[in-house]
């Protein structure tokens, strides 16, 4: 009883925060952005499959109760209904966890929404490894599942700034979209950069001579931190943020990858079928080569546990990123 | 249950019923003509739902044949996309499609593919075929139309086989929860699905009781009795407060004795020489029934 042991990390909650200690954050950026958009656009409606509180949709629900439709724990009808709402001229945002939108309701997203090219925006919370609840809730392959769907725009934003800008952009974008949602207290980072979200555009956030990070989603924030810390070791790292996974900004990736640097992809997703393979195929199809190092989740069902532990174990932490880069150089 | 007149409803006038019987007869004829183009297909089901589609397209729906996207239209969603042959026949009867175009059925570059596709065919509201989708989309359309203050109604035709799909019941819950009395589901109960009789594949009866338990106003009729269908739809038109379902018992191949008795009735193959026999039987049966009335 006299010696103090360090606090044991536990799974603790379905949704652990992805923010680092001391990091600036914004609360429920998606919910607030959707509410602001709906103030201006009466065609915007929201749907939830019993997860409004956990996908930040509750902010919209409380602000515009007449335009919010609760569908219960039933993702197939939620996406079907979203299609029906779009068919009569409304602009739906339908949110649930990524695993349920993709694995469970794929046929409905594909045939009801994507095939007729409807302007439905599907919002998936807990993308990749953002919960310690194990494979039932970890959408480690949502990008792989969805990249094959014709006509679907896929966006993996980095932080609250990215989300706030993506929401009106996706509503204005014709056809269906899928947004990988970071919810709760979401880091605010990109306001320090000269950055604007644009559908289908990658953005070079910093330049560097030795290494090119091509990153997406929350890994862009880690990439920026890792790049800053590697600079102290005289490793000069560029960071290219690619929030749109589909359509992929091939031109920018090819241009930046052609500069002879080590190319490291960073994604909060399995190394199968996500950003790494998007970059690899983009290079290969263009007949271009590069030394490519994929940082992402292993091709495995992941463990349950505390999120910081898991991110370290599976190589997504800043420390793990730096180690990997040093080994590759 | 066979045709009964709900309390307070009167028998429809005979001219109206006769006109709809004629429409159903033409729909059957168009379906046989299209069937012959391909030599096979969901012909038995088309003959089975011809009476329902005749009543729906000539008596129930409010739409503009030459403006299929008119925003005020009542929607008809063919959830069972593989019944497209039946809907094309009905759309021809309704004046949305030219009868001459039916000859292109299932051909290359035709607007009439064998499974219903919304982007191909005027009047086809959704692409069906993967089952269990229609009622979910109907739910969203009905929510949206009500939200916009439209009085348009949404109808969707399901099959009893579709009741196997869990998504149908998700949508049934949602429609009832949201009190969508602008939704009418029509369930074609022909008791037959791909692997055989529904009772053996996956039992769905008692169908009416299931919908009622989900909070729906349910009515069951003989789906090949035009008078019963008209009476039922008249009753449903006045219903408020909950979604409504019309459970229709139909006979595969109805109207053509040769096809009514086919053993392999789900996806029917008809020999070349049989098409004329089928057409002759259809005409003869129709005439006999006319005389009997």
Coordinates of C-alpha atoms in Angstrom, one line a residue:
Chain A
X1 CA 0.0 0.0 0.0
X2 CA 3.0 2.3 0.3
X3 CA 4.3 2.1 -3.2
X4 CA 2.2 3.8 -5.9
X5 CA 1.7 1.8 -9.1
X6 CA 1.0 3.6 -12.4
X7 CA -2.7 3.8 -13.3
X8 CA -3.7 0.7 -15.2
X9 CA -5.2 1.5 -18.7
X10 CA -8.5 -0.1 -19.3
X11 CA -10.9 -0.3 -22.2
X12 CA -13.0 1.9 -20.1
X13 CA -15.4 3.2 -22.7
X14 CA -16.7 2.2 -26.1
X15 CA -15.3 5.3 -27.5
X16 CA -11.9 6.4 -26.2
X17 CA -10.6 9.8 -27.1
X18 CA -8.0 9.9 -29.8
X19 CA -6.8 13.3 -28.6
X20 CA -3.3 13.4 -27.0
X21 CA -3.0 15.0 -23.6
X22 CA -2.9 18.8 -23.9
X23 CA -4.0 18.8 -27.5
X24 CA -6.5 21.4 -28.5
X25 CA -9.9 19.9 -29.3
X26 CA -13.4 20.8 -30.6
X27 CA -16.5 19.1 -29.3
X28 CA -18.7 17.2 -31.8
X29 CA -17.5 19.0 -34.9
X30 CA -19.7 16.9 -37.2
X31 CA -22.9 17.6 -35.2
X32 CA -22.2 21.3 -35.1
X33 CA -21.2 21.6 -38.8
X34 CA -24.3 19.7 -39.8
X35 CA -26.5 21.9 -37.7
X36 CA -25.0 25.1 -39.2
X37 CA -25.4 23.6 -42.7
X38 CA -29.0 22.8 -42.0
X39 CA -29.7 26.3 -40.8
X40 CA -28.9 27.4 -44.4
X41 CA -30.2 24.4 -46.3
X42 CA -33.8 23.2 -45.5
X43 CA -33.2 20.1 -47.6
X44 CA -30.7 18.7 -45.2
X45 CA -32.1 15.9 -43.0
X46 CA -30.5 13.5 -40.5
X47 CA -31.0 9.8 -39.7
X48 CA -29.7 7.6 -37.0
X49 CA -29.8 3.9 -36.2
X50 CA -30.0 4.2 -32.4
X51 CA -26.6 5.9 -32.2
X52 CA -27.3 9.6 -32.5
X53 CA -25.6 10.3 -29.2
X54 CA -22.5 8.4 -30.2
X55 CA -22.1 9.8 -33.7
X56 CA -22.6 13.5 -32.6
X57 CA -25.9 13.5 -34.6
X58 CA -27.6 14.4 -31.3
X59 CA -26.5 18.0 -31.9
X60 CA -28.4 18.1 -35.1
X61 CA -31.4 16.2 -33.7
X62 CA -31.7 18.7 -30.8
X63 CA -31.4 21.7 -33.2
X64 CA -33.7 20.4 -36.0
X65 CA -36.0 17.8 -34.4
X66 CA -38.4 18.0 -37.3
X67 CA -35.7 17.0 -39.8
X68 CA -34.3 14.1 -37.8
X69 CA -35.5 10.6 -38.4
X70 CA -34.7 7.9 -35.8
X71 CA -34.7 4.5 -37.5
X72 CA -33.8 2.3 -34.5
X73 CA -31.1 -0.3 -34.4
X74 CA -31.7 -1.2 -38.1
X75 CA -29.0 -0.1 -40.5
X76 CA -30.5 -1.7 -43.6
X77 CA -33.7 0.4 -43.3
X78 CA -31.8 3.4 -42.3
X79 CA -29.8 3.4 -45.6
X80 CA -32.9 2.4 -47.6
X81 CA -34.9 5.2 -46.0
X82 CA -32.0 7.6 -46.7
X83 CA -32.3 6.6 -50.3
X84 CA -36.0 7.2 -50.3
X85 CA -35.5 10.7 -48.7
X86 CA -33.0 11.5 -51.4
X87 CA -35.4 10.3 -54.1
X88 CA -37.9 12.9 -53.1
X89 CA -35.3 15.7 -53.2
X90 CA -33.9 15.8 -49.7
X91 CA -30.2 15.7 -48.7
X92 CA -29.8 13.0 -46.0
X93 CA -26.9 12.5 -43.6
X94 CA -27.2 9.0 -42.1
X95 CA -24.9 8.1 -39.3
X96 CA -24.0 4.9 -37.5
X97 CA -20.8 3.0 -36.6
X98 CA -18.7 2.3 -39.6
X99 CA -18.9 -1.5 -39.1
X100 CA -22.7 -1.4 -39.4
X101 CA -22.8 0.9 -42.4
X102 CA -20.3 -1.2 -44.3
X103 CA -20.4 -4.8 -43.2
X104 CA -24.0 -5.0 -42.3
X105 CA -25.8 -2.8 -44.7
X106 CA -23.5 -3.0 -47.7
X107 CA -26.2 -4.2 -50.2
X108 CA -28.4 -1.2 -49.2
X109 CA -25.6 1.3 -49.6
X110 CA -24.7 -0.2 -52.9
X111 CA -28.0 -0.8 -54.6
X112 CA -30.3 1.8 -53.0
X113 CA -27.8 4.7 -52.8
X114 CA -24.7 4.2 -55.0
X115 CA -26.3 2.6 -58.1
X116 CA -28.9 5.3 -58.6
X117 CA -26.2 7.9 -57.7
X118 CA -28.2 9.5 -54.9
X119 CA -26.9 12.4 -52.8
X120 CA -26.9 10.4 -49.6
X121 CA -24.1 11.1 -47.1
X122 CA -23.2 8.1 -44.9
X123 CA -21.3 8.9 -41.8
X124 CA -19.4 6.1 -40.1
X125 CA -18.1 6.5 -36.6
X126 CA -15.4 4.5 -35.0
X127 CA -13.4 4.0 -38.2
X128 CA -10.3 1.8 -38.1
X129 CA -8.9 1.4 -34.6
X130 CA -10.8 4.0 -32.6
X131 CA -12.4 1.7 -30.0
X132 CA -11.0 -1.0 -27.8
X133 CA -14.1 -3.0 -28.0
X134 CA -12.6 -5.6 -30.4
X135 CA -13.5 -6.7 -34.0
X136 CA -17.3 -6.2 -33.6
X137 CA -16.8 -2.5 -33.5
X138 CA -13.4 -2.0 -35.1
X139 CA -13.9 -1.0 -38.8
X140 CA -10.4 -1.9 -39.8
X141 CA -11.5 -2.7 -43.4
X142 CA -14.2 -0.2 -44.2
X143 CA -12.1 1.5 -46.9
X144 CA -11.3 -1.9 -48.5
X145 CA -15.0 -2.8 -48.5
X146 CA -16.1 0.6 -50.0
X147 CA -13.3 1.4 -52.5
X148 CA -14.8 -1.1 -54.9
X149 CA -18.2 0.6 -54.9
X150 CA -18.6 2.6 -58.1
X151 CA -19.5 6.3 -57.7
X152 CA -18.9 6.5 -54.0
X153 CA -16.8 9.4 -52.7
X154 CA -14.8 8.3 -49.6
X155 CA -13.4 10.8 -47.2
X156 CA -11.2 10.2 -44.1
X157 CA -10.7 13.6 -42.4
X158 CA -7.8 14.4 -40.1
X159 CA -9.3 16.6 -37.4
X160 CA -12.1 19.0 -36.4
X161 CA -11.2 21.6 -39.1
X162 CA -11.3 18.9 -41.8
X163 CA -14.7 17.7 -40.6
X164 CA -16.2 21.1 -40.4
X165 CA -15.2 21.9 -44.0
X166 CA -16.0 18.4 -45.3
X167 CA -19.7 18.5 -44.2
X168 CA -20.9 21.3 -46.4
X169 CA -18.5 20.2 -49.2
X170 CA -20.0 16.7 -49.2
X171 CA -23.6 18.0 -49.1
X172 CA -22.8 20.1 -52.1
X173 CA -21.0 17.2 -53.9
X174 CA -23.3 15.2 -56.3
X175 CA -23.7 11.5 -55.6
X176 CA -23.2 9.4 -52.5
X177 CA -20.4 10.0 -49.9
X178 CA -18.9 8.1 -47.0
X179 CA -17.3 10.1 -44.2
X180 CA -15.1 8.4 -41.6
X181 CA -16.2 10.2 -38.5
X182 CA -14.0 11.3 -35.6
X183 CA -16.5 12.1 -32.8
X184 CA -16.5 13.6 -29.3
X185 CA -13.5 15.8 -28.5
X186 CA -11.7 15.9 -31.8
X187 CA -8.2 17.3 -32.2
X188 CA -7.9 20.7 -33.8
X189 CA -4.7 20.9 -35.8
X190 CA -5.1 21.9 -39.4
X191 CA -6.0 25.5 -38.5
X192 CA -2.3 26.1 -38.1
X193 CA -1.7 25.2 -41.7
X194 CA -2.8 26.9 -44.9
X195 CA -5.4 24.2 -45.6
X196 CA -8.8 23.9 -47.2
X197 CA -10.7 20.7 -47.6
X198 CA -11.7 20.1 -51.2
X199 CA -13.3 16.8 -52.4
X200 CA -10.7 14.8 -54.4
X201 CA -7.7 17.0 -53.5
X202 CA -4.6 16.1 -51.5
X203 CA -2.8 18.9 -49.6
X204 CA 0.9 19.2 -49.0
X205 CA 1.0 20.4 -45.3
X206 CA 4.7 20.6 -45.0
X207 CA 7.6 19.9 -47.3
X208 CA 10.8 18.0 -46.6
X209 CA 13.8 16.5 -48.4
X210 CA 14.2 13.0 -47.0
X211 CA 10.9 11.4 -46.5
X212 CA 7.3 11.8 -47.9
X213 CA 4.5 10.9 -45.6
X214 CA 1.3 10.3 -47.5
X215 CA -1.3 10.2 -44.7
X216 CA -5.1 10.2 -44.2
X217 CA -7.5 10.4 -41.4
X218 CA -6.3 10.8 -37.8
X219 CA -2.9 9.6 -38.9
X220 CA -2.2 12.9 -40.6
X221 CA -2.2 14.5 -37.1
X222 CA 0.3 11.9 -36.0
X223 CA 2.3 12.3 -39.2
X224 CA 2.7 16.0 -38.5
X225 CA 3.9 15.4 -34.9
X226 CA 6.3 12.6 -36.1
X227 CA 7.6 14.9 -38.8
X228 CA 8.3 17.7 -36.3
X229 CA 10.0 15.3 -33.9
X230 CA 12.1 13.7 -36.7
X231 CA 13.2 17.2 -37.7
X232 CA 15.1 17.3 -34.4
X233 CA 17.0 14.2 -35.6
X234 CA 17.7 16.0 -38.8
X235 CA 15.3 13.9 -40.8
X236 CA 13.4 16.3 -43.1
X237 CA 9.9 14.9 -43.7
X238 CA 7.1 16.2 -46.0
X239 CA 3.5 15.5 -45.1
X240 CA 0.9 15.0 -47.9
X241 CA -2.6 14.8 -46.4
X242 CA -5.0 12.8 -48.6
X243 CA -8.5 13.1 -47.0
X244 CA -10.3 11.8 -50.1
X245 CA -9.6 8.1 -50.6
X246 CA -11.9 8.0 -53.6
X247 CA -11.6 9.6 -56.1
X248 CA -7.9 9.6 -55.3
X249 CA -5.8 12.6 -56.1
X250 CA -3.4 10.6 -58.3
X251 CA -1.8 13.6 -59.9
X252 CA -0.5 15.1 -56.6
X253 CA 0.6 11.8 -55.2
X254 CA 2.5 11.0 -58.4
X255 CA 4.1 14.4 -58.5
X256 CA 5.3 14.2 -54.8
X257 CA 6.3 10.6 -55.0
X258 CA 8.5 11.3 -58.1
X259 CA 10.9 13.4 -56.0
X260 CA 13.1 10.4 -54.9
X261 CA 12.2 10.4 -51.2
X262 CA 11.3 7.4 -49.0
X263 CA 7.4 7.2 -49.3
X264 CA 5.6 6.2 -46.1
X265 CA 1.9 5.8 -46.1
X266 CA 0.0 6.3 -42.8
X267 CA -3.6 5.2 -42.3
X268 CA -5.9 4.2 -39.5
X269 CA -7.0 1.1 -41.5
X270 CA -5.7 -2.3 -42.5
X271 CA -2.7 -2.3 -44.9
X272 CA -5.0 -4.3 -47.2
X273 CA -7.2 -2.3 -49.5
X274 CA -6.8 1.2 -48.0
X275 CA -4.4 4.1 -48.5
X276 CA -1.2 2.0 -48.9
X277 CA -2.7 0.1 -51.8
X278 CA -4.2 3.2 -53.3
X279 CA -0.8 4.8 -53.4
X280 CA 0.9 1.6 -54.6
X281 CA -1.6 1.0 -57.5
X282 CA -1.5 4.7 -58.4
X283 CA 2.4 4.4 -58.8
X284 CA 2.3 1.0 -60.5
X285 CA -0.4 2.0 -63.0
X286 CA 1.6 5.1 -63.9
X287 CA 4.8 3.0 -64.3
X288 CA 6.4 5.0 -61.5
X289 CA 8.4 3.4 -58.7
X290 CA 9.2 4.4 -55.1
X291 CA 10.5 2.8 -52.0
X292 CA 7.1 2.4 -50.2
X293 CA 6.7 1.7 -46.5
X294 CA 3.1 1.1 -45.4
X295 CA 2.2 2.1 -41.8
X296 CA -1.3 0.8 -41.0
X297 CA -3.1 -1.9 -39.1
X298 CA -2.1 -5.5 -39.7
X299 CA -4.2 -7.9 -41.8
X300 CA -5.7 -9.4 -38.6
X301 CA -8.7 -9.2 -36.3
X302 CA -7.3 -6.9 -33.6
X303 CA -7.3 -7.3 -29.8
X304 CA -9.6 -5.6 -27.4
X305 CA -8.1 -3.3 -24.8
X306 CA -7.1 0.3 -24.0
X307 CA -6.8 2.4 -27.1
X308 CA -3.3 3.9 -26.4
X309 CA -1.9 0.4 -25.8
X310 CA -3.5 -0.9 -29.0
X311 CA -2.2 2.1 -31.1
X312 CA 1.3 1.4 -29.8
X313 CA 1.1 -2.3 -30.3
X314 CA -0.2 -2.0 -33.8
X315 CA 2.2 0.7 -34.9
X316 CA 0.0 3.8 -35.1
X317 CA 1.5 5.8 -32.3
X318 CA 3.9 8.6 -33.0
X319 CA 6.7 6.6 -31.3
X320 CA 6.0 3.6 -33.5
X321 CA 5.9 5.8 -36.6
X322 CA 9.3 7.3 -35.8
X323 CA 10.9 3.9 -35.1
X324 CA 9.5 2.6 -38.4
X325 CA 10.9 5.5 -40.4
X326 CA 14.3 5.3 -38.7
X327 CA 14.5 1.6 -39.6
X328 CA 13.5 2.2 -43.2
X329 CA 16.0 5.0 -43.8
Chain B
X1 CA -59.7 -15.5 -46.7
X2 CA -61.6 -14.6 -49.9
X3 CA -63.3 -11.4 -50.9
X4 CA -65.5 -9.8 -48.4
X5 CA -66.8 -6.3 -48.3
X6 CA -65.4 -4.5 -45.2
X7 CA -68.1 -3.0 -43.1
X8 CA -69.3 0.4 -44.5
X9 CA -67.9 -0.3 -48.0
X10 CA -70.2 -0.9 -50.9
X11 CA -69.6 -3.2 -53.8
X12 CA -67.9 -1.3 -56.6
X13 CA -70.0 -0.7 -59.7
X14 CA -69.9 -3.4 -62.3
X15 CA -68.6 -1.2 -65.2
X16 CA -65.6 -0.2 -63.2
X17 CA -64.8 -3.8 -62.3
X18 CA -65.3 -5.0 -65.9
X19 CA -63.0 -2.3 -67.2
X20 CA -60.3 -3.4 -64.8
X21 CA -60.8 -7.1 -65.7
X22 CA -60.2 -6.1 -69.4
X23 CA -57.1 -4.2 -68.3
X24 CA -55.8 -7.3 -66.4
X25 CA -56.5 -9.4 -69.5
X26 CA -54.4 -7.1 -71.7
X27 CA -51.6 -7.1 -69.1
X28 CA -51.6 -10.9 -69.2
X29 CA -51.4 -10.8 -73.0
X30 CA -48.5 -8.3 -73.0
X31 CA -46.7 -10.5 -70.5
X32 CA -47.1 -13.6 -72.7
X33 CA -45.8 -11.6 -75.7
X34 CA -42.7 -10.5 -73.8
X35 CA -42.2 -14.0 -72.4
X36 CA -42.1 -15.4 -75.9
X37 CA -39.3 -13.0 -76.8
X38 CA -37.0 -14.6 -74.2
X39 CA -38.7 -18.1 -74.0
X40 CA -38.6 -18.0 -70.3
X41 CA -38.9 -15.9 -67.2
X42 CA -41.1 -14.9 -64.3
X43 CA -44.2 -15.4 -66.5
X44 CA -46.2 -17.4 -63.9
X45 CA -45.8 -14.6 -61.4
X46 CA -46.7 -11.9 -64.0
X47 CA -49.9 -13.7 -64.7
X48 CA -50.5 -14.0 -61.0
X49 CA -50.1 -10.3 -60.2
X50 CA -51.8 -9.0 -63.4
X51 CA -55.1 -8.3 -61.6
X52 CA -53.3 -6.4 -58.8
X53 CA -51.4 -4.3 -61.3
X54 CA -54.4 -3.6 -63.3
X55 CA -56.3 -2.2 -60.3
X56 CA -53.2 -0.3 -59.0
X57 CA -52.4 1.3 -62.4
X58 CA -55.9 1.9 -63.7
X59 CA -57.7 2.7 -60.5
X60 CA -55.5 3.5 -57.5
X61 CA -52.4 5.5 -58.4
X62 CA -52.4 9.2 -59.2
X63 CA -49.8 9.7 -61.9
X64 CA -49.2 11.3 -65.3
X65 CA -48.3 8.7 -68.0
X66 CA -46.3 11.2 -70.1
X67 CA -44.5 12.8 -67.2
X68 CA -43.3 9.9 -65.1
X69 CA -41.2 12.2 -62.8
X70 CA -44.1 14.5 -61.9
X71 CA -43.2 15.3 -58.2
X72 CA -46.9 15.0 -57.1
X73 CA -47.2 11.4 -58.3
X74 CA -48.0 8.4 -56.2
X75 CA -45.0 6.1 -56.1
X76 CA -45.2 2.5 -57.0
X77 CA -42.0 0.6 -56.0
X78 CA -41.5 -2.8 -57.5
X79 CA -39.5 -4.3 -54.7
X80 CA -39.5 -7.7 -56.5
X81 CA -37.4 -6.5 -59.4
X82 CA -37.5 -9.9 -61.1
X83 CA -41.3 -9.3 -61.7
X84 CA -40.3 -6.5 -64.1
X85 CA -42.1 -8.3 -67.0
X86 CA -45.3 -7.8 -65.1
X87 CA -44.6 -4.1 -64.5
X88 CA -43.7 -3.4 -68.1
X89 CA -47.0 -4.9 -69.1
X90 CA -48.8 -2.7 -66.6
X91 CA -46.8 0.4 -67.7
X92 CA -47.8 -0.3 -71.3
X93 CA -51.4 -0.7 -70.2
X94 CA -51.1 2.6 -68.2
X95 CA -49.7 4.5 -71.3
X96 CA -46.3 5.1 -69.7
X97 CA -44.6 2.7 -72.2
X98 CA -45.5 2.2 -75.9
X99 CA -46.9 -1.3 -76.4
X100 CA -44.6 -1.7 -79.4
X101 CA -41.5 -1.3 -77.1
X102 CA -42.4 -4.4 -75.2
X103 CA -41.0 -6.4 -78.1
X104 CA -37.5 -5.2 -77.0
X105 CA -37.9 -7.0 -73.7
X106 CA -34.6 -8.4 -72.3
X107 CA -32.7 -7.5 -75.5
X108 CA -29.4 -5.7 -75.8
X109 CA -29.8 -1.9 -75.3
X110 CA -33.4 -2.3 -74.4
X111 CA -35.0 0.0 -71.8
X112 CA -36.7 -3.2 -70.5
X113 CA -34.1 -5.4 -68.9
X114 CA -35.3 -8.7 -67.4
X115 CA -34.8 -7.4 -63.8
X116 CA -36.2 -4.0 -63.0
X117 CA -33.8 -1.1 -63.2
X118 CA -34.8 2.5 -62.4
X119 CA -32.3 4.1 -64.7
X120 CA -33.5 2.1 -67.7
X121 CA -37.3 2.3 -67.6
X122 CA -39.7 5.3 -67.3
X123 CA -42.0 4.6 -64.5
X124 CA -39.7 2.2 -62.7
X125 CA -39.0 4.0 -59.4
X126 CA -36.3 1.8 -58.0
X127 CA -33.9 -1.0 -59.0
X128 CA -35.2 -4.1 -57.3
X129 CA -34.0 -7.7 -57.5
X130 CA -31.9 -7.9 -54.4
X131 CA -34.9 -8.6 -52.2
X132 CA -35.9 -6.8 -49.1
X133 CA -35.1 -3.3 -50.4
X134 CA -38.5 -1.8 -51.5
X135 CA -40.2 -1.2 -48.1
X136 CA -37.1 0.5 -46.7
X137 CA -36.9 2.9 -49.6
X138 CA -40.7 3.4 -49.4
X139 CA -40.2 4.3 -45.7
X140 CA -37.8 7.1 -46.6
X141 CA -40.0 8.4 -49.5
X142 CA -43.0 8.4 -47.3
X143 CA -41.2 10.3 -44.5
X144 CA -39.8 12.8 -47.1
X145 CA -43.2 13.3 -48.8
X146 CA -44.9 13.9 -45.5
X147 CA -42.2 16.2 -44.4
X148 CA -42.6 18.2 -47.6
X149 CA -46.4 18.4 -47.1
X150 CA -47.1 16.2 -50.1
X151 CA -50.3 14.1 -50.2
X152 CA -48.7 11.6 -52.6
X153 CA -48.8 8.0 -51.5
X154 CA -46.1 5.3 -51.7
X155 CA -47.0 1.7 -52.7
X156 CA -44.6 -1.1 -52.8
X157 CA -45.2 -4.6 -54.2
X158 CA -43.4 -7.3 -52.2
X159 CA -43.6 -11.1 -52.5
X160 CA -44.1 -13.6 -49.7
X161 CA -40.6 -14.8 -50.3
X162 CA -39.4 -11.3 -49.4
X163 CA -40.8 -11.8 -46.0
X164 CA -37.8 -14.0 -45.4
X165 CA -35.6 -10.9 -45.6
X166 CA -35.0 -9.3 -42.2
X167 CA -34.7 -5.9 -43.8
X168 CA -38.4 -6.1 -44.7
X169 CA -39.3 -6.3 -41.1
X170 CA -36.9 -3.5 -40.1
X171 CA -38.8 -1.3 -42.5
X172 CA -42.2 -2.6 -41.3
X173 CA -41.2 -1.5 -37.7
X174 CA -40.1 1.9 -38.9
X175 CA -43.2 2.6 -41.0
X176 CA -45.5 1.7 -38.0
X177 CA -43.3 3.6 -35.5
X178 CA -43.5 6.8 -37.7
X179 CA -47.2 6.3 -38.3
X180 CA -46.7 6.4 -42.1
X181 CA -50.3 6.1 -43.3
X182 CA -49.1 7.2 -46.7
X183 CA -47.5 3.8 -47.2
X184 CA -49.3 0.8 -48.7
X185 CA -47.5 -2.5 -48.9
X186 CA -48.9 -5.1 -51.3
X187 CA -47.7 -8.6 -50.6
X188 CA -48.1 -11.1 -53.4
X189 CA -48.6 -14.4 -51.6
X190 CA -48.2 -17.1 -54.3
X191 CA -46.7 -19.5 -51.8
X192 CA -43.8 -20.3 -54.1
X193 CA -40.2 -19.2 -54.1
X194 CA -36.9 -20.2 -55.8
X195 CA -36.3 -23.4 -53.8
X196 CA -39.9 -24.5 -53.8
X197 CA -43.2 -23.9 -51.9
X198 CA -42.8 -21.2 -49.3
X199 CA -44.2 -23.5 -46.6
X200 CA -41.2 -25.7 -47.1
X201 CA -38.5 -23.1 -47.7
X202 CA -39.3 -20.9 -44.7
X203 CA -42.7 -20.7 -43.3
X204 CA -44.1 -17.1 -43.4
X205 CA -47.8 -17.8 -42.4
X206 CA -49.7 -16.4 -40.6
X207 CA -48.8 -13.4 -42.8
X208 CA -51.7 -11.1 -41.8
X209 CA -51.2 -11.7 -38.1
X210 CA -47.5 -10.8 -38.4
X211 CA -48.2 -7.4 -40.0
X212 CA -50.9 -6.7 -37.5
X213 CA -48.4 -7.5 -34.7
X214 CA -46.0 -5.0 -36.2
X215 CA -48.7 -2.3 -36.0
X216 CA -50.0 -2.4 -39.6
X217 CA -53.6 -2.2 -40.8
X218 CA -53.8 -5.5 -42.7
X219 CA -56.4 -6.8 -45.2
X220 CA -56.2 -10.1 -47.0
X221 CA -57.9 -10.8 -50.3
X222 CA -57.9 -13.1 -53.2
X223 CA -55.4 -11.3 -55.4
X224 CA -57.0 -12.7 -58.6
X225 CA -60.5 -11.3 -57.7
X226 CA -60.7 -7.9 -59.3
X227 CA -63.8 -6.9 -57.4
X228 CA -62.3 -7.9 -54.1
X229 CA -59.2 -5.9 -54.9
X230 CA -61.1 -2.8 -55.8
X231 CA -63.2 -3.0 -52.6
X232 CA -60.0 -3.5 -50.5
X233 CA -58.2 -0.6 -52.1
X234 CA -61.3 1.6 -51.6
X235 CA -61.2 0.7 -47.9
X236 CA -57.5 1.3 -47.6
X237 CA -57.8 4.8 -49.2
X238 CA -59.8 5.9 -46.2
X239 CA -57.5 4.4 -43.6
X240 CA -55.5 6.8 -41.4
X241 CA -53.1 6.5 -38.5
X242 CA -51.0 3.5 -39.5
X243 CA -49.4 2.0 -42.6
X244 CA -51.6 -0.5 -44.5
X245 CA -50.8 -3.8 -46.1
X246 CA -52.9 -5.7 -48.6
X247 CA -52.0 -9.3 -48.5
X248 CA -53.0 -10.8 -51.8
X249 CA -53.3 -14.6 -52.4
X250 CA -52.5 -15.2 -56.0
X251 CA -52.2 -18.2 -58.3
X252 CA -49.0 -18.6 -60.3
X253 CA -49.9 -18.7 -64.0
X254 CA -53.4 -17.4 -63.3
X255 CA -55.6 -17.2 -66.5
X256 CA -53.6 -19.8 -68.5
X257 CA -54.5 -23.4 -67.5
X258 CA -51.4 -24.7 -69.3
X259 CA -49.1 -22.6 -67.1
X260 CA -51.2 -22.8 -63.9
X261 CA -50.3 -26.4 -63.7
X262 CA -46.5 -26.2 -64.4
X263 CA -44.5 -28.0 -61.9
X264 CA -41.4 -25.8 -62.3
X265 CA -43.3 -22.6 -61.9
X266 CA -40.8 -20.3 -60.2
X267 CA -38.7 -19.4 -63.3
X268 CA -40.8 -20.8 -66.0
X269 CA -39.6 -22.3 -69.3
X270 CA -42.2 -22.4 -72.0
X271 CA -41.6 -24.3 -75.3
X272 CA -41.8 -22.5 -78.6
X273 CA -45.0 -24.1 -79.7
X274 CA -46.7 -23.5 -76.4
X275 CA -46.9 -19.7 -76.6
X276 CA -49.8 -19.7 -79.0
X277 CA -51.5 -22.4 -76.9
X278 CA -51.0 -20.2 -73.9
X279 CA -52.5 -17.1 -75.7
X280 CA -55.4 -19.1 -77.0
X281 CA -56.1 -20.5 -73.5
X282 CA -55.9 -16.9 -72.0
X283 CA -58.5 -15.6 -74.5
X284 CA -60.7 -18.6 -74.1
X285 CA -60.7 -18.4 -70.3
X286 CA -61.3 -14.7 -70.4
X287 CA -64.3 -15.2 -72.7
X288 CA -65.8 -18.0 -70.6
X289 CA -65.5 -15.9 -67.5
X290 CA -67.1 -13.0 -69.2
X291 CA -70.0 -15.1 -70.3
X292 CA -70.4 -16.6 -66.8
X293 CA -70.9 -13.1 -65.3

